[in-house]
Short mmCIF file of C-alpha atoms in Angstrom, two decimals:
data_model
loop_
_atom_site.label_atom_id
_atom_site.label_comp_id
_atom_site.label_asym_id
_atom_site.label_seq_id
_atom_site.Cartn_x
_atom_site.Cartn_y
_atom_site.Cartn_z
CA MET A 1 -52.97 15.44 6.99
CA SER A 2 -49.56 13.73 6.93
CA ALA A 3 -46.34 15.66 7.51
CA LEU A 4 -45.26 14.92 3.95
CA CYS A 5 -48.47 16.34 2.45
CA LEU A 6 -48.20 19.43 4.63
CA LEU A 7 -44.62 20.04 3.51
CA LEU A 8 -45.64 19.57 -0.13
CA LEU A 9 -48.32 22.23 0.27
CA ILE A 10 -45.81 24.57 1.90
CA LEU A 11 -43.36 24.01 -0.92
CA LEU A 12 -45.95 24.51 -3.68
CA GLU A 13 -47.03 27.75 -2.05
CA ALA A 14 -43.41 28.86 -1.91
CA ILE A 15 -42.80 28.04 -5.57
CA ASN A 16 -45.80 30.14 -6.60
CA ALA A 17 -44.50 33.17 -4.73
CA ASP A 18 -42.47 35.94 -6.35
CA SER A 19 -38.71 35.30 -6.63
CA MET A 20 -36.21 37.20 -4.51
CA SER A 21 -33.37 39.24 -6.01
CA LEU A 22 -29.79 38.17 -5.25
CA GLN A 23 -28.66 41.71 -4.62
CA ASN A 24 -31.45 42.80 -2.28
CA TYR A 25 -31.72 41.09 1.08
CA PRO A 26 -35.28 41.66 2.36
CA THR A 27 -35.70 43.37 5.68
CA GLN A 28 -37.80 41.94 8.46
CA HIS A 29 -40.66 44.10 7.19
CA THR A 30 -40.46 42.70 3.61
CA LEU A 31 -39.81 39.06 4.52
CA SER A 32 -42.16 37.10 2.29
CA ARG A 33 -44.31 34.10 3.12
CA LYS A 34 -42.27 32.18 0.57
CA GLU A 35 -39.03 32.77 2.52
CA LYS A 36 -40.64 31.82 5.80
CA ASN A 37 -41.96 28.59 4.30
CA VAL A 38 -38.66 27.65 2.72
CA THR A 39 -36.95 28.38 6.03
CA ARG A 40 -39.33 26.04 7.86
CA LEU A 41 -38.71 23.33 5.32
CA MET A 42 -34.92 23.72 5.39
CA ARG A 43 -34.92 23.46 9.19
CA LYS A 44 -36.60 20.10 8.80
CA LEU A 45 -33.72 19.02 6.56
CA ASP A 46 -31.42 19.08 9.58
CA THR A 47 -32.81 15.63 10.41
CA VAL A 48 -32.05 14.10 7.01
CA ASP A 49 -28.86 12.10 6.56
CA VAL A 50 -27.23 13.96 3.68
CA SER A 51 -25.00 11.02 2.75
CA LYS A 52 -28.11 8.95 2.01
CA THR A 53 -30.11 11.59 0.23
CA TRP A 54 -28.22 11.71 -3.04
CA ASN A 55 -27.46 8.10 -3.89
CA GLY A 56 -30.69 7.43 -5.77
CA SER A 57 -31.65 4.40 -3.70
CA THR A 58 -35.41 3.74 -3.47
CA ASN A 59 -34.99 1.98 -0.13
CA THR A 60 -32.96 4.85 1.24
CA ALA A 61 -35.49 7.43 0.08
CA ARG A 62 -38.29 5.42 1.69
CA SER A 63 -36.43 5.11 4.99
CA ILE A 64 -35.77 8.85 5.06
CA GLU A 65 -39.42 9.57 4.40
CA GLU A 66 -40.51 7.19 7.17
CA ARG A 67 -38.04 8.65 9.66
CA THR A 68 -38.43 12.36 8.94
CA GLY A 69 -41.54 12.84 6.85
CA ILE A 70 -39.38 14.26 4.05
CA SER A 71 -38.56 12.34 0.87
CA SER A 72 -35.28 12.76 -1.01
CA ALA A 73 -37.31 14.32 -3.82
CA ILE A 74 -38.52 17.04 -1.43
CA VAL A 75 -34.93 17.75 -0.42
CA LYS A 76 -33.93 18.25 -4.04
CA ILE A 77 -36.99 20.38 -4.81
CA THR A 78 -36.19 22.57 -1.84
CA TYR A 79 -32.67 23.16 -3.12
CA ASN A 80 -34.15 24.07 -6.49
CA GLN A 81 -36.41 26.64 -4.83
CA LEU A 82 -33.48 28.19 -2.98
CA LEU A 83 -31.56 28.36 -6.25
CA LYS A 84 -34.57 29.88 -8.00
CA THR A 85 -34.54 32.74 -5.51
CA ASN A 86 -30.72 32.81 -5.64
CA THR A 87 -30.62 32.80 -1.85
CA HIS A 88 -27.14 33.75 -0.69
CA PRO A 89 -25.43 30.92 1.29
CA GLU A 90 -24.55 33.20 4.19
CA LYS A 91 -28.16 34.29 4.54
CA TYR A 92 -29.35 30.68 4.43
CA PHE A 93 -26.75 29.77 7.08
CA LYS A 94 -27.85 32.51 9.48
CA ARG A 95 -31.56 31.97 8.88
CA ILE A 96 -31.54 28.27 9.72
CA ARG A 97 -29.08 28.56 12.62
CA LEU A 98 -27.00 25.60 11.51
CA ALA A 99 -24.14 26.27 13.91
CA LYS A 100 -25.83 24.84 16.98
CA ALA A 101 -23.69 25.32 20.07
CA ASN A 102 -24.38 21.89 21.55
CA VAL A 103 -24.07 19.81 18.36
CA LYS A 104 -20.81 18.85 16.65
CA LEU A 105 -20.52 19.68 12.98
CA GLU A 106 -20.08 16.00 12.11
CA ASP A 107 -23.40 15.22 13.82
CA ASN A 108 -25.29 18.14 12.30
CA SER A 109 -26.59 16.99 8.93
CA GLY A 110 -27.88 20.51 8.30
CA VAL A 111 -24.31 21.78 7.86
CA ALA A 112 -23.64 19.16 5.20
CA HIS A 113 -26.93 20.13 3.51
CA TRP A 114 -25.82 23.75 3.61
CA LEU A 115 -22.50 22.88 1.96
CA HIS A 116 -24.41 20.95 -0.70
CA TYR A 117 -26.36 24.12 -1.35
CA VAL A 118 -23.14 26.18 -1.52
CA LYS A 119 -21.86 23.78 -4.16
CA LEU A 120 -25.07 24.10 -6.20
CA TYR A 121 -25.09 27.89 -5.73
CA ARG A 122 -21.56 28.13 -7.08
CA ASP A 123 -22.40 25.94 -10.06
CA LYS A 124 -25.40 28.10 -10.89
CA ASN A 125 -23.42 31.33 -10.64
CA ARG A 126 -20.45 29.86 -12.50
CA GLY A 127 -17.68 30.22 -10.03
CA ASP A 128 -16.66 29.90 -6.38
CA HIS A 129 -15.78 33.60 -6.27
CA TRP A 130 -19.43 34.20 -5.37
CA PHE A 131 -18.81 32.45 -2.05
CA THR A 132 -15.21 31.40 -1.48
CA ASP A 133 -13.76 28.53 0.56
CA GLU A 134 -12.23 31.10 2.88
CA GLN A 135 -15.66 32.65 3.48
CA ILE A 136 -17.08 29.21 4.31
CA ILE A 137 -14.30 28.54 6.81
CA ASN A 138 -14.58 31.95 8.45
CA LEU A 139 -18.33 31.60 8.81
CA LEU A 140 -18.03 28.19 10.46
CA ARG A 141 -15.07 29.25 12.59
CA ASN A 142 -17.15 32.01 14.16
CA SER A 143 -19.28 29.32 15.77
CA LYS A 144 -17.05 26.26 16.12
CA PRO A 145 -13.44 25.59 17.20
CA GLU A 146 -10.87 25.01 14.49
CA THR A 147 -10.22 21.43 15.58
CA GLU A 148 -13.87 20.61 14.95
CA LEU A 149 -13.75 22.20 11.50
CA VAL A 150 -10.74 20.11 10.49
CA SER A 151 -12.40 16.88 11.62
CA PHE A 152 -15.63 17.83 9.86
CA PHE A 153 -13.92 18.55 6.54
CA GLN A 154 -12.20 15.16 6.73
CA SER A 155 -15.50 13.39 7.43
CA LEU A 156 -17.10 15.30 4.56
CA ARG A 157 -14.84 13.38 2.17
CA GLN A 158 -16.94 10.27 2.85
CA ILE A 159 -20.10 11.83 1.39
CA PRO A 160 -20.75 11.04 -2.30
CA ASP A 161 -19.94 13.95 -4.65
CA MET A 162 -18.44 16.01 -1.81
CA GLU A 163 -14.86 14.69 -1.72
CA THR A 164 -13.46 17.29 -4.13
CA PHE A 165 -15.22 20.08 -2.24
CA ALA A 166 -13.89 18.76 1.09
CA ASP A 167 -10.35 18.60 -0.30
CA ALA A 168 -10.60 22.23 -1.42
CA LEU A 169 -11.69 23.25 2.08
CA GLN A 170 -8.74 21.37 3.60
CA ARG A 171 -6.33 23.14 1.25
CA SER A 172 -7.86 26.48 2.17
CA MET A 173 -7.37 25.69 5.87
CA VAL A 174 -3.68 24.98 5.28
CA LEU A 175 -3.19 28.17 3.27
CA ASN A 176 -5.12 30.49 5.57
CA SER A 177 -4.60 29.12 9.08
CA ALA A 178 -1.16 28.22 10.39
CA SER A 179 -2.71 27.04 13.65
CA SER A 180 -4.58 24.30 11.76
CA HIS A 181 -1.48 22.58 10.36
CA LYS A 182 -0.73 20.28 13.28
CA VAL A 183 -4.42 19.51 13.81
CA MET A 184 -4.80 18.67 10.11
CA ASN A 185 -1.90 16.23 10.21
CA ASN A 186 -3.28 14.50 13.30
CA VAL A 187 -6.71 14.12 11.68
CA TRP A 188 -5.17 12.63 8.53
CA LEU A 189 -3.10 10.25 10.62
CA LYS A 190 -6.15 9.19 12.62
CA SER A 191 -7.96 8.51 9.33
CA ARG A 192 -4.94 6.49 8.13
CA GLU A 193 -4.51 8.65 5.05
CA THR A 194 -1.34 7.65 3.21
CA PRO A 195 1.15 10.31 2.07
CA GLU A 196 0.08 9.45 -1.49
CA GLU A 197 -3.52 10.38 -0.69
CA VAL A 198 -2.53 13.56 1.15
CA PHE A 199 -0.35 14.45 -1.84
CA ASN A 200 -3.53 14.20 -3.95
CA ILE A 201 -5.67 16.11 -1.44
CA LEU A 202 -3.19 18.98 -1.58
CA ARG A 203 -3.03 18.76 -5.41
CA LEU A 204 0.76 18.81 -5.50
CA LYS A 205 1.30 16.70 -8.61
CA ASP A 206 1.51 19.63 -11.03
CA LYS A 207 2.60 22.35 -8.59
CA ASP A 208 5.95 23.98 -7.96
CA PHE A 209 7.27 23.04 -4.54
CA GLU A 210 9.48 26.05 -3.89
CA ASP A 211 7.91 28.35 -1.28
CA ASN A 212 4.74 26.23 -1.43
CA PRO A 213 3.10 25.92 2.01
CA LEU A 214 1.05 22.95 0.78
CA PHE A 215 4.22 21.02 -0.01
CA ILE A 216 5.71 21.87 3.37
CA GLN A 217 2.49 20.62 4.95
CA TRP A 218 2.87 17.36 3.03
CA LEU A 219 6.49 16.94 4.11
CA ARG A 220 5.54 17.39 7.74
CA TYR A 221 2.75 14.85 7.36
CA ALA A 222 5.05 12.35 5.65
CA LYS A 223 7.50 12.80 8.52
CA LEU A 224 4.69 12.12 10.99
CA TYR A 225 3.44 9.13 9.02
CA GLY A 226 6.71 7.31 9.51
CA ARG A 227 9.90 6.03 7.98
CA GLU A 228 8.07 3.51 5.78
CA VAL A 229 7.01 6.42 3.57
CA LEU A 230 10.49 6.55 2.10
CA ALA A 231 10.15 3.00 0.81
CA LYS A 232 6.54 3.29 -0.35
CA PHE A 233 6.30 6.72 -1.92
CA ASN A 234 8.06 7.33 -5.23
CA VAL A 235 8.25 10.80 -6.73
CA ASP A 236 10.09 11.87 -9.88
CA THR A 237 13.62 13.03 -9.02
CA LYS A 238 13.45 16.18 -11.09
CA LEU A 239 10.18 17.09 -9.38
CA LEU A 240 11.56 16.77 -5.87
CA GLY A 241 15.34 17.01 -6.14
CA VAL A 242 15.69 20.76 -6.56
CA GLU A 243 12.77 21.60 -4.29
CA LEU A 244 14.10 19.40 -1.50
CA GLN A 245 17.35 21.34 -1.68
CA THR A 246 15.31 24.44 -0.81
CA ILE A 247 13.29 22.69 1.90
CA LYS A 248 16.54 21.59 3.58
CA GLN A 249 16.98 25.22 4.63
CA ILE A 250 13.94 24.97 6.95
CA PRO A 251 15.41 24.06 10.38
CA ASP A 252 12.86 21.51 11.57
CA LEU A 253 12.74 19.79 8.16
CA THR A 254 16.44 19.73 7.26
CA LYS A 255 17.14 16.16 8.35
CA PHE A 256 13.93 14.75 6.94
CA ALA A 257 14.32 16.51 3.57
CA GLN A 258 17.91 15.28 3.43
CA ASN A 259 16.74 11.71 4.05
CA ILE A 260 14.19 11.90 1.23
CA GLN A 261 16.76 13.42 -1.12
CA THR A 262 19.32 10.72 -0.28
CA HIS A 263 16.73 8.02 -0.91
CA LEU A 264 15.71 9.49 -4.28
CA PHE A 265 19.31 9.93 -5.39
CA ARG A 266 20.22 6.38 -4.39
CA SER A 267 17.31 5.06 -6.42
CA ASP A 268 18.51 6.97 -9.49
CA MET A 269 22.07 5.73 -9.05
CA ASN A 270 21.31 2.06 -8.45
CA ILE A 271 18.12 1.50 -10.43
CA ALA A 272 18.11 4.10 -13.21
CA ARG A 273 21.93 4.09 -13.47
CA ILE A 274 22.10 7.88 -13.70
CA ASN A 275 25.59 9.35 -13.38
CA PRO A 276 26.30 12.99 -12.41
CA GLU A 277 26.48 14.16 -16.02
CA ASP A 278 23.14 12.50 -16.83
CA PHE A 279 21.68 14.11 -13.72
CA GLY A 280 22.95 17.49 -14.90
CA ILE A 281 21.19 16.94 -18.22
CA LEU A 282 17.99 16.09 -16.36
CA LEU A 283 18.19 19.27 -14.29
CA ALA A 284 18.93 21.52 -17.28
CA ILE A 285 16.54 19.84 -19.70
CA GLN A 286 14.87 23.18 -20.49
CA HIS A 287 18.18 24.98 -20.96
CA PRO A 288 20.92 24.87 -23.65
CA GLY A 289 23.20 22.12 -22.37
CA TRP A 290 23.71 20.58 -18.94
CA ARG A 291 26.75 22.80 -18.21
CA TYR A 292 24.27 25.65 -17.86
CA THR A 293 23.82 24.52 -14.27
CA LEU A 294 27.55 24.82 -13.51
CA ASN A 295 27.49 28.55 -14.27
CA LEU A 296 24.72 29.29 -11.79
CA PRO A 297 25.50 30.87 -8.38
CA LYS A 298 26.47 28.36 -5.71
CA THR A 299 23.37 29.30 -3.75
CA ASN A 300 21.08 28.41 -6.66
CA PRO A 301 18.97 25.32 -5.83
CA MET A 302 19.75 23.67 -9.20
CA TYR A 303 23.51 24.06 -8.69
CA ALA A 304 23.27 22.90 -5.07
CA THR A 305 21.23 19.85 -6.13
CA LEU A 306 23.75 18.81 -8.79
CA LYS A 307 26.55 19.24 -6.25
CA ALA A 308 24.68 17.14 -3.66
CA TYR A 309 24.04 14.39 -6.23
CA THR A 310 27.67 14.35 -7.37
CA LEU A 311 29.01 14.18 -3.80
CA GLN A 312 26.66 11.33 -2.91
CA TYR A 313 27.58 9.51 -6.13
CA ALA A 314 31.29 9.84 -5.33
CA ALA A 315 30.83 8.66 -1.73
CA GLU A 316 28.66 5.64 -2.55
CA ARG A 317 30.54 4.56 -5.67
CA GLY A 318 34.12 5.57 -4.87
CA GLY A 319 34.35 5.71 -1.10
CA HIS A 320 35.65 8.34 1.29
CA HIS A 321 38.84 9.13 -0.65
CA LEU A 322 36.99 10.01 -3.86
CA PHE A 323 34.38 11.92 -1.87
CA LYS A 324 37.09 14.15 -0.36
CA GLN A 325 38.64 14.71 -3.79
CA VAL A 326 35.33 15.73 -5.38
CA LYS A 327 34.42 17.92 -2.42
CA GLY A 328 37.78 19.71 -2.73
CA LEU A 329 37.22 20.40 -6.43
CA PHE A 330 33.84 21.95 -5.69
CA ALA A 331 35.46 24.07 -2.96
CA ASN A 332 38.04 25.29 -5.52
CA ASN A 333 35.27 26.39 -7.92
CA GLU A 334 35.94 23.51 -10.31
CA PRO A 335 32.49 21.88 -10.60
CA GLY A 336 33.19 20.46 -14.07
CA ALA A 337 36.33 18.72 -12.83
CA ALA A 338 34.45 17.50 -9.77
CA ILE A 339 31.80 15.83 -11.93
CA THR A 340 34.43 14.29 -14.21
CA ALA A 341 36.28 12.87 -11.20
CA ALA A 342 33.10 11.45 -9.67
CA MET A 343 32.19 9.66 -12.91
CA LYS A 344 35.43 7.67 -12.75
CA ALA A 345 34.07 5.75 -9.77
#
């Protein structure tokens, strides 16, 4: 009897068995034949290349069957059986012993299969709260070093239908493990990820940047990526201007944040032709009048950003003399007069 036929018989026998409750984990005494058979089958899946299992290619399915004795259809049916019994991902992980000590995560296709199952399990139970990204990371981190996890999550992005999941795991690493930050940046750099792509991985487009560790992670990566980022990466001034003013307070990012802010401001001055009053309107667009910003405390990021823009405008358009004049007016608590003077440049 061929290996494929034997596995089919095992699977059919498992499907005919009684289903297992999600809430009740069976003890060693109550472990059913169905569970043992599914376990045997899932251990065989460790040899299947997960990236080739889900692309629907007849040639790929045939090559998998020839190499492992398991067709892509069997892989999918096995997942369905696990979902039918609502097998908890952590139990599946422990039962199949995916975290092999002598095998890297990137070389262990069983781990990728397990993550595929986690994804399906979440979909079935309508939410990742049933098994969170943090739980996944903690489970893997108990068996593998953090550097290996970071590399594995990056490689997972290359598997069809797993990129979004991999990105979520990377974000969770940033948010929950400070020690992973430098490793994460090095892995991205090795993969030649652009700051634009990392910006997307971290889902920063629609997020507030103030006190956002994901944004700080991006800034540090952009700094690592190189000076050419300033010329290649364009971000809306209102989105970054105020937040960069806050980031400038972080000691090791002050100079870099200042450089980005200067670049953005210069672009607005020379290309968009935005003067300080226009910039004030942009900052206070959700408030009654641009002078709203002038009445804010000096330590407020919006006020500080308008001041920084006005001073740069005066220096680049009017030279050192006008810069000193405008700076003096700000020092004398006359921000309105400072902006009026700068606009005469």
